[in-house]
mmCIF file of C-alpha atoms in Angstrom:
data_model
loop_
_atom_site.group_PDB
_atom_site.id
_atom_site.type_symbol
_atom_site.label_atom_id
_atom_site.label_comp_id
_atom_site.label_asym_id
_atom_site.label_seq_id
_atom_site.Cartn_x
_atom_site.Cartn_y
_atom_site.Cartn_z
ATOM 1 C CA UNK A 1 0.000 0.000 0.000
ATOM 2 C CA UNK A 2 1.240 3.155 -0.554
ATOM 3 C CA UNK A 3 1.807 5.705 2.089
ATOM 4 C CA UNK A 4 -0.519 8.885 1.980
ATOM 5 C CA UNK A 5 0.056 12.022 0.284
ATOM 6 C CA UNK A 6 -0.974 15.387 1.327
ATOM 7 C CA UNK A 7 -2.626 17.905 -0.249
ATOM 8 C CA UNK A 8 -3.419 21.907 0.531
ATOM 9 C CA UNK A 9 -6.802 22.970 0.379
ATOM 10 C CA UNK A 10 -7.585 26.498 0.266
ATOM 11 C CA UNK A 11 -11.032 28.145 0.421
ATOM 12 C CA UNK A 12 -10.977 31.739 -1.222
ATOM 13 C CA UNK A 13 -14.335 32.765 -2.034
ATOM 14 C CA UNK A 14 -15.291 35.199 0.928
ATOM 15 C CA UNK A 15 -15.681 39.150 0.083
ATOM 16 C CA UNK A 16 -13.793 40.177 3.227
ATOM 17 C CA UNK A 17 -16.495 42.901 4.438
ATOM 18 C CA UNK A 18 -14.778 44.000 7.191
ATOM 19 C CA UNK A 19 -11.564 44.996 5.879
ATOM 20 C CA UNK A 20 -13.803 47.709 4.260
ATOM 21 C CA UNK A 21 -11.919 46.957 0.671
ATOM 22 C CA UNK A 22 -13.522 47.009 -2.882
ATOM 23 C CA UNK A 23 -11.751 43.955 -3.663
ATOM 24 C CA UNK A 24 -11.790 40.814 -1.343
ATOM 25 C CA UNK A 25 -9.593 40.512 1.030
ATOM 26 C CA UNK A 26 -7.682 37.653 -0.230
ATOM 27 C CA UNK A 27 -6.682 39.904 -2.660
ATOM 28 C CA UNK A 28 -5.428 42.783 -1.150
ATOM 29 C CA UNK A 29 -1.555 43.768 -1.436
ATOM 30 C CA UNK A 30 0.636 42.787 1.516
ATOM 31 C CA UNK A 31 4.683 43.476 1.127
ATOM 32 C CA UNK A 32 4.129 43.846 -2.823
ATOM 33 C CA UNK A 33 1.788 40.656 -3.773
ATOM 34 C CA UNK A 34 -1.551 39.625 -2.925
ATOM 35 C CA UNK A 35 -2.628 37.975 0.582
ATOM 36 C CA UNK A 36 -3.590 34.433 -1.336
ATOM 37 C CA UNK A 37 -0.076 35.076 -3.411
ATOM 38 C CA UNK A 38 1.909 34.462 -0.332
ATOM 39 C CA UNK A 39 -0.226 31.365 0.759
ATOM 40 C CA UNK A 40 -0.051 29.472 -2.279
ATOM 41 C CA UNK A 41 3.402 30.608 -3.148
ATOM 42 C CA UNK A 42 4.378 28.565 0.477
ATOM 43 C CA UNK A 43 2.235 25.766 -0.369
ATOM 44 C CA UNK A 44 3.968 25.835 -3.700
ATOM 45 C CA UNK A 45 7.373 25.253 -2.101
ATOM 46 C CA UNK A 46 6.226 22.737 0.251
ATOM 47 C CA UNK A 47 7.876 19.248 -0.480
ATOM 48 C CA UNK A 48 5.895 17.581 1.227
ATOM 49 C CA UNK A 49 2.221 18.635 -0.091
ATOM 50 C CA UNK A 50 1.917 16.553 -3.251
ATOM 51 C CA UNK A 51 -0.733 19.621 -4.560
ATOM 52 C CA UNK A 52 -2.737 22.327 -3.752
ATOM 53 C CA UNK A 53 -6.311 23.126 -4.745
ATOM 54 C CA UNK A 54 -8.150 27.226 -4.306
ATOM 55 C CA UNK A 55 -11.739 27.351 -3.786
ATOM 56 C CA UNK A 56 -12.918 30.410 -5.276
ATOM 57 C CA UNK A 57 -16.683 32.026 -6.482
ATOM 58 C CA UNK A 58 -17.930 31.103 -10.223
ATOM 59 C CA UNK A 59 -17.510 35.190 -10.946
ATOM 60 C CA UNK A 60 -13.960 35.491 -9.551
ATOM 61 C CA UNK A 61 -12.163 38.363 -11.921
ATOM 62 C CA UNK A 62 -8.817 37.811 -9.930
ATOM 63 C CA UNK A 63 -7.596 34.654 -9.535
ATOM 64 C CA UNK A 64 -6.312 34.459 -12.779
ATOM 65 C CA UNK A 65 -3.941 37.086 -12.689
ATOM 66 C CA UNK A 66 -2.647 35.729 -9.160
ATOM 67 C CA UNK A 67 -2.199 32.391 -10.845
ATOM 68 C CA UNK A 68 -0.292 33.582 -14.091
ATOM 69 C CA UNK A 69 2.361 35.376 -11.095
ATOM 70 C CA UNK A 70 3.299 31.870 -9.587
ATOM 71 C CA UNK A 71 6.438 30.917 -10.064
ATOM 72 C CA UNK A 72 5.076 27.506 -11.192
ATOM 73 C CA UNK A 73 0.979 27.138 -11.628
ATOM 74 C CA UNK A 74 1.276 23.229 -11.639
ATOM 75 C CA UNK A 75 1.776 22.760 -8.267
ATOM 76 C CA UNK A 76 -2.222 24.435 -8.141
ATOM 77 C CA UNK A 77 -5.258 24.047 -9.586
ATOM 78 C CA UNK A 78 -8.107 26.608 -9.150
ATOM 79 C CA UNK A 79 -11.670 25.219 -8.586
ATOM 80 C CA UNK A 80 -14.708 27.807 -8.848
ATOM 81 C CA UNK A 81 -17.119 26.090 -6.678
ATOM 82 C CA UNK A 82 -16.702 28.342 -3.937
ATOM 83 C CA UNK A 83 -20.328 28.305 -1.595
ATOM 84 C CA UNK A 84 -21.747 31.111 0.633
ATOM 85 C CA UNK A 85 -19.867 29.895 3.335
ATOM 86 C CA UNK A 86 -16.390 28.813 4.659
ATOM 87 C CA UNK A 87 -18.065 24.873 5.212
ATOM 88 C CA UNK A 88 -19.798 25.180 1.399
ATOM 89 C CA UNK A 89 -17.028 25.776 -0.257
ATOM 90 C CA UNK A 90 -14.731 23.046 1.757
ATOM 91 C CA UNK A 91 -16.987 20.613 1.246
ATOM 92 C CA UNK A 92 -17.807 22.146 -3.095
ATOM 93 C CA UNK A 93 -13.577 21.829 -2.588
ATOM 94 C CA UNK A 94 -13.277 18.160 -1.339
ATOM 95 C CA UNK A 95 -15.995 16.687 -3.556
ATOM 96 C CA UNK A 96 -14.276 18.495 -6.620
ATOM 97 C CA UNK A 97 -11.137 16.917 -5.217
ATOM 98 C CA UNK A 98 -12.603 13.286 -5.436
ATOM 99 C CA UNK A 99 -10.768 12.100 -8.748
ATOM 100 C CA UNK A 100 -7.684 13.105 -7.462
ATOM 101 C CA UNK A 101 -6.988 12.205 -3.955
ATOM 102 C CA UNK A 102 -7.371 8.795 -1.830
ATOM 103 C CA UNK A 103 -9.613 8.426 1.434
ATOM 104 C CA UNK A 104 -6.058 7.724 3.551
ATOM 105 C CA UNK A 105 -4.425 11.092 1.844
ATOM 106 C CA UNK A 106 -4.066 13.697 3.797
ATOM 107 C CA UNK A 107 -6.026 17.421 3.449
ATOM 108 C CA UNK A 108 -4.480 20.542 5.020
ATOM 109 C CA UNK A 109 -7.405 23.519 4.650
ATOM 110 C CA UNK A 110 -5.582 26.773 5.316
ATOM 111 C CA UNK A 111 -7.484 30.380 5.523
ATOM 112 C CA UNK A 112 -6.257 33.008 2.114
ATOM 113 C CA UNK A 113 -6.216 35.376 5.053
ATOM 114 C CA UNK A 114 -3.406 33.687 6.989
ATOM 115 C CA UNK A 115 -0.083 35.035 4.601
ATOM 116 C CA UNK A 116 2.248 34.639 7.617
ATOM 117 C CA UNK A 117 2.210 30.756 7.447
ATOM 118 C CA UNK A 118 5.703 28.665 7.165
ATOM 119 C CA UNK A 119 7.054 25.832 5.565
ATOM 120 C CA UNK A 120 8.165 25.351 9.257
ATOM 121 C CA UNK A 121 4.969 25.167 10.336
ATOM 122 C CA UNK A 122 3.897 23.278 7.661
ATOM 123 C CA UNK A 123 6.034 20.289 8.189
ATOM 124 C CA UNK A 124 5.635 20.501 11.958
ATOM 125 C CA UNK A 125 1.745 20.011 11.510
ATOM 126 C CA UNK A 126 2.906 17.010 9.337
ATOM 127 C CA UNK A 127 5.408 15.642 11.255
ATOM 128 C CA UNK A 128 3.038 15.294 14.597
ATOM 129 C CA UNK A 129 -0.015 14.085 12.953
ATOM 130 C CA UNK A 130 1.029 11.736 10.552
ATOM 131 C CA UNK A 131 0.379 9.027 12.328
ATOM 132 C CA UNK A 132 -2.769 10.306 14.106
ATOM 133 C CA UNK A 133 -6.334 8.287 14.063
ATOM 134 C CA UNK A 134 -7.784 11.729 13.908
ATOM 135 C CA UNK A 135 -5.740 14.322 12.590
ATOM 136 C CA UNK A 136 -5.622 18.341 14.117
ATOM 137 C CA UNK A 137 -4.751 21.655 14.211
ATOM 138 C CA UNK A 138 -1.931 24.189 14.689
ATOM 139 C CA UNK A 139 -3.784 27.063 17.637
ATOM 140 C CA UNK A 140 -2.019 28.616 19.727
ATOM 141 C CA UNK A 141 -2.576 28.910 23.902
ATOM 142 C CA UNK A 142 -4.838 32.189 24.507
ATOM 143 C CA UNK A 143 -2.809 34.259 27.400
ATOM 144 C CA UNK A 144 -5.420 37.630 27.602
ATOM 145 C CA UNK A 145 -7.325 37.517 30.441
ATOM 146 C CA UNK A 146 -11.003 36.764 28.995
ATOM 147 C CA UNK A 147 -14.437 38.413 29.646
ATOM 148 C CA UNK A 148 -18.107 37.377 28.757
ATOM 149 C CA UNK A 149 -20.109 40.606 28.227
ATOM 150 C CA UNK A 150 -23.282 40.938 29.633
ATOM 151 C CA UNK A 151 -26.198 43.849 29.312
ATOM 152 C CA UNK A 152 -25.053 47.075 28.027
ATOM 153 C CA UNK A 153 -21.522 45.799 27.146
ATOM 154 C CA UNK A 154 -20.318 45.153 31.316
ATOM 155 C CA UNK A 155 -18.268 42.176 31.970
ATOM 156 C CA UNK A 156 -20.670 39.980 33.190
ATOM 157 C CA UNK A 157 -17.909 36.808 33.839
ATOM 158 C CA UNK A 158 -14.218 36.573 34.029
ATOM 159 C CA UNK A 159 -13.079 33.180 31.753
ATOM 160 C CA UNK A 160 -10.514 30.936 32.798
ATOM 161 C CA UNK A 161 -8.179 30.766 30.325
ATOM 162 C CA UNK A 162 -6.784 27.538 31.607
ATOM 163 C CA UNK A 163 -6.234 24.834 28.553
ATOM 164 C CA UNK A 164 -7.978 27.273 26.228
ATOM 165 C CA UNK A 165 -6.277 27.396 22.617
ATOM 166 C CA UNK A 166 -7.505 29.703 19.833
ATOM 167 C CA UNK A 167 -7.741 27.833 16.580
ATOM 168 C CA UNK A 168 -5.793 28.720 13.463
ATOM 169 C CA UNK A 169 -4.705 26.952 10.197
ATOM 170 C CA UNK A 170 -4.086 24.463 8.589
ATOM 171 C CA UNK A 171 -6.504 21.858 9.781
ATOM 172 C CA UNK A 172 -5.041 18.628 8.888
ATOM 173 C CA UNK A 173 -7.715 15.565 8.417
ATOM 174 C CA UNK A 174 -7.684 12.505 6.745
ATOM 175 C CA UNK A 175 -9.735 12.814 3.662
ATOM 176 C CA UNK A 176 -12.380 10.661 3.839
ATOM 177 C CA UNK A 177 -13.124 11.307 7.444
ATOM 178 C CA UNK A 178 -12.790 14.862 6.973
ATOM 179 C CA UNK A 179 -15.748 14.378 3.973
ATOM 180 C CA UNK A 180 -18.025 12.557 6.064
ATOM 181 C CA UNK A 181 -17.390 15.083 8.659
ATOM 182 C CA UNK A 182 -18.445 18.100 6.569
ATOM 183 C CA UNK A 183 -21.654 16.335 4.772
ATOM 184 C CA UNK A 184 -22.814 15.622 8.301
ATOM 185 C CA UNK A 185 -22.080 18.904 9.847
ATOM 186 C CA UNK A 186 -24.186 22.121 10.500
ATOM 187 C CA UNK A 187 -23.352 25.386 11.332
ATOM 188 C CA UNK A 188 -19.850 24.736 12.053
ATOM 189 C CA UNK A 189 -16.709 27.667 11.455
ATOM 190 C CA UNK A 190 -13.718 25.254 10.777
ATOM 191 C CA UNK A 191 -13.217 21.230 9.870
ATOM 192 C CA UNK A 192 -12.177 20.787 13.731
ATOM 193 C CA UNK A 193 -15.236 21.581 14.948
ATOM 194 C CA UNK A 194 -16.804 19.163 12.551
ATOM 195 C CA UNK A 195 -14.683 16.611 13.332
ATOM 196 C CA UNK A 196 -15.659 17.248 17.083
ATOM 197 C CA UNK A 197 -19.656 16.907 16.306
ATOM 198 C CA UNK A 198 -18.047 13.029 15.225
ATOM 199 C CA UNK A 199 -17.107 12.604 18.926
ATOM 200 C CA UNK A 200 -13.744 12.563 18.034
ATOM 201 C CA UNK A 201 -10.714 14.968 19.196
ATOM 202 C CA UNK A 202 -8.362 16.563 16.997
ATOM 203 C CA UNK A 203 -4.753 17.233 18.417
ATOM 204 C CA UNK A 204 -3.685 20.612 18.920
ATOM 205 C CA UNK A 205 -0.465 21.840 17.720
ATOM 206 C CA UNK A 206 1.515 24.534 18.774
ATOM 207 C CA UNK A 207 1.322 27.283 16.077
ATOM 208 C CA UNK A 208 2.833 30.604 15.901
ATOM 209 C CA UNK A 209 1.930 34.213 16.154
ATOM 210 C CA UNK A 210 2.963 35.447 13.049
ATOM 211 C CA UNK A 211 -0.024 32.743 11.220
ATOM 212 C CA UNK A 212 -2.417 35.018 12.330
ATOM 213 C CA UNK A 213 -5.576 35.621 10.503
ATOM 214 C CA UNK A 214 -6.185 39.070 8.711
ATOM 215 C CA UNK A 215 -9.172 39.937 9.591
ATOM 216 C CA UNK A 216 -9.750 44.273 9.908
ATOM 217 C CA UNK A 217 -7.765 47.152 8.100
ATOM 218 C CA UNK A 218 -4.662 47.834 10.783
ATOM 219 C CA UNK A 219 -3.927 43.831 10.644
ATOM 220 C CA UNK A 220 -2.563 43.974 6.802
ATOM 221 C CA UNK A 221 0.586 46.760 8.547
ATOM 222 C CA UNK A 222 1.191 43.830 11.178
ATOM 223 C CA UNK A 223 1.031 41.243 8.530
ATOM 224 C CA UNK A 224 3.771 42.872 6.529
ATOM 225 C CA UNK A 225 5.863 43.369 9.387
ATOM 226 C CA UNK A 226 5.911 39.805 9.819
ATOM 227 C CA UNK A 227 6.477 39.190 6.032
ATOM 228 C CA UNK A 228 9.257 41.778 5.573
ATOM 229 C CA UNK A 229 11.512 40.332 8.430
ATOM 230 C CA UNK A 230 10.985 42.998 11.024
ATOM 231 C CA UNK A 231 8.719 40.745 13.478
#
């Protein structure tokens, strides 16, 4: 039997509304090429991930022109089945995937709006979980003090913190069980979670600050920081 591959996945249909752009965010400059640029650019250089698949919307205008600037298109291949929402157009993604990719092989879904990503962290996702039952997640351990507002915007409870982790990307699952997980899943905001609703537990793996996820205007000046050397 062979051993399993792995293979990015990439969802990059959102519109980004809160970065208050006119184009979508995954599209927006960040130290001289666009935010998906840098992401597929480090999947491209990867050795270990065998290929890497972009979700984007039927009516992208943009993708093409960030494909025609990779140093090498073949290690990509766009898919325009992108859905309304992050779990559409993962699942759109993995079904368009089918013909090419085994139930054992591996699937690593990374956000377009996390440039800062490594090969490092990349193969350190890979080299923990490879021979995991479930699979996981790089997240890193949350060290603010947390609140839960009540009425009128008070604090209405302090939150431990204790063994909390906030989630990033990639999340690395097996793909069949990642499939099944996402057909039977509702309402869910990444793959871990619906792994989770299987009763199962995804390993957490120690990312690193600088894979943050841009999300509002005065993160794409932090991002480049972190691009450009100077973080």
């Amino acid at each position: 039997m062979s051993s399993p591959r792995y293979f990015a996945l990439i969802p990059a249909a959102g519109v980004g509304a809160r970065m208050g752009e006119k184009i979508p965010k995954q599209y927006v400059q960040i130290a001289g090429k666009p935010m998906l640029r840098h992401v597929l650019d480090t999947f491209c250089r990867a050795d270990a991930i065998t290929h890497t698949f972009v979700v984007v919307s039927a009516e992208d205008g943009y993708i093409d022109a960030t494909m025609a600037a990779l140093h090498d298109d073949s290690y990509a291949t766009v898919l325009h089945v992108g859905g309304a929402t992050r779990h559409q157009s993962v699942l759109n993604g993995l079904h368009a995937m089918r013909s090419e990719i085994n139930d054992d092989d591996w699937v690593l879904v990374h956000d377009a709006a996390r440039p800062g990503l490594s090969i490092g962290l990349i193969d350190k996702l890979i080299n923990i979980l490879q021979d995991d039952e479930v699979g996981g997640l790089l997240a890193v351990p949350v060290v603010d003090t947390l609140k839960r507002a009540g009425a009128e915007g008070r604090v209405d409870q302090t939150v431990t913190r204790d063994r909390l982790w906030a989630a990033q990307t990639p999340q690395m699952f097996r793909y069949g069980l990642l499939l099944r997980a996402l057909e039977q899943a509702t309402a869910v905001t990444d793959e871990a979670s619906a792994i989770e609703a299987l009763g199962l537990q995804p390993r957490l793996v120690e990312g690193e600050a600088r894979n943050f996820k841009v999300t509002l205007p005065h993160d794409v000046a932090l991002a480049e920081l972190y691009l450009k050397g100077f973080v």
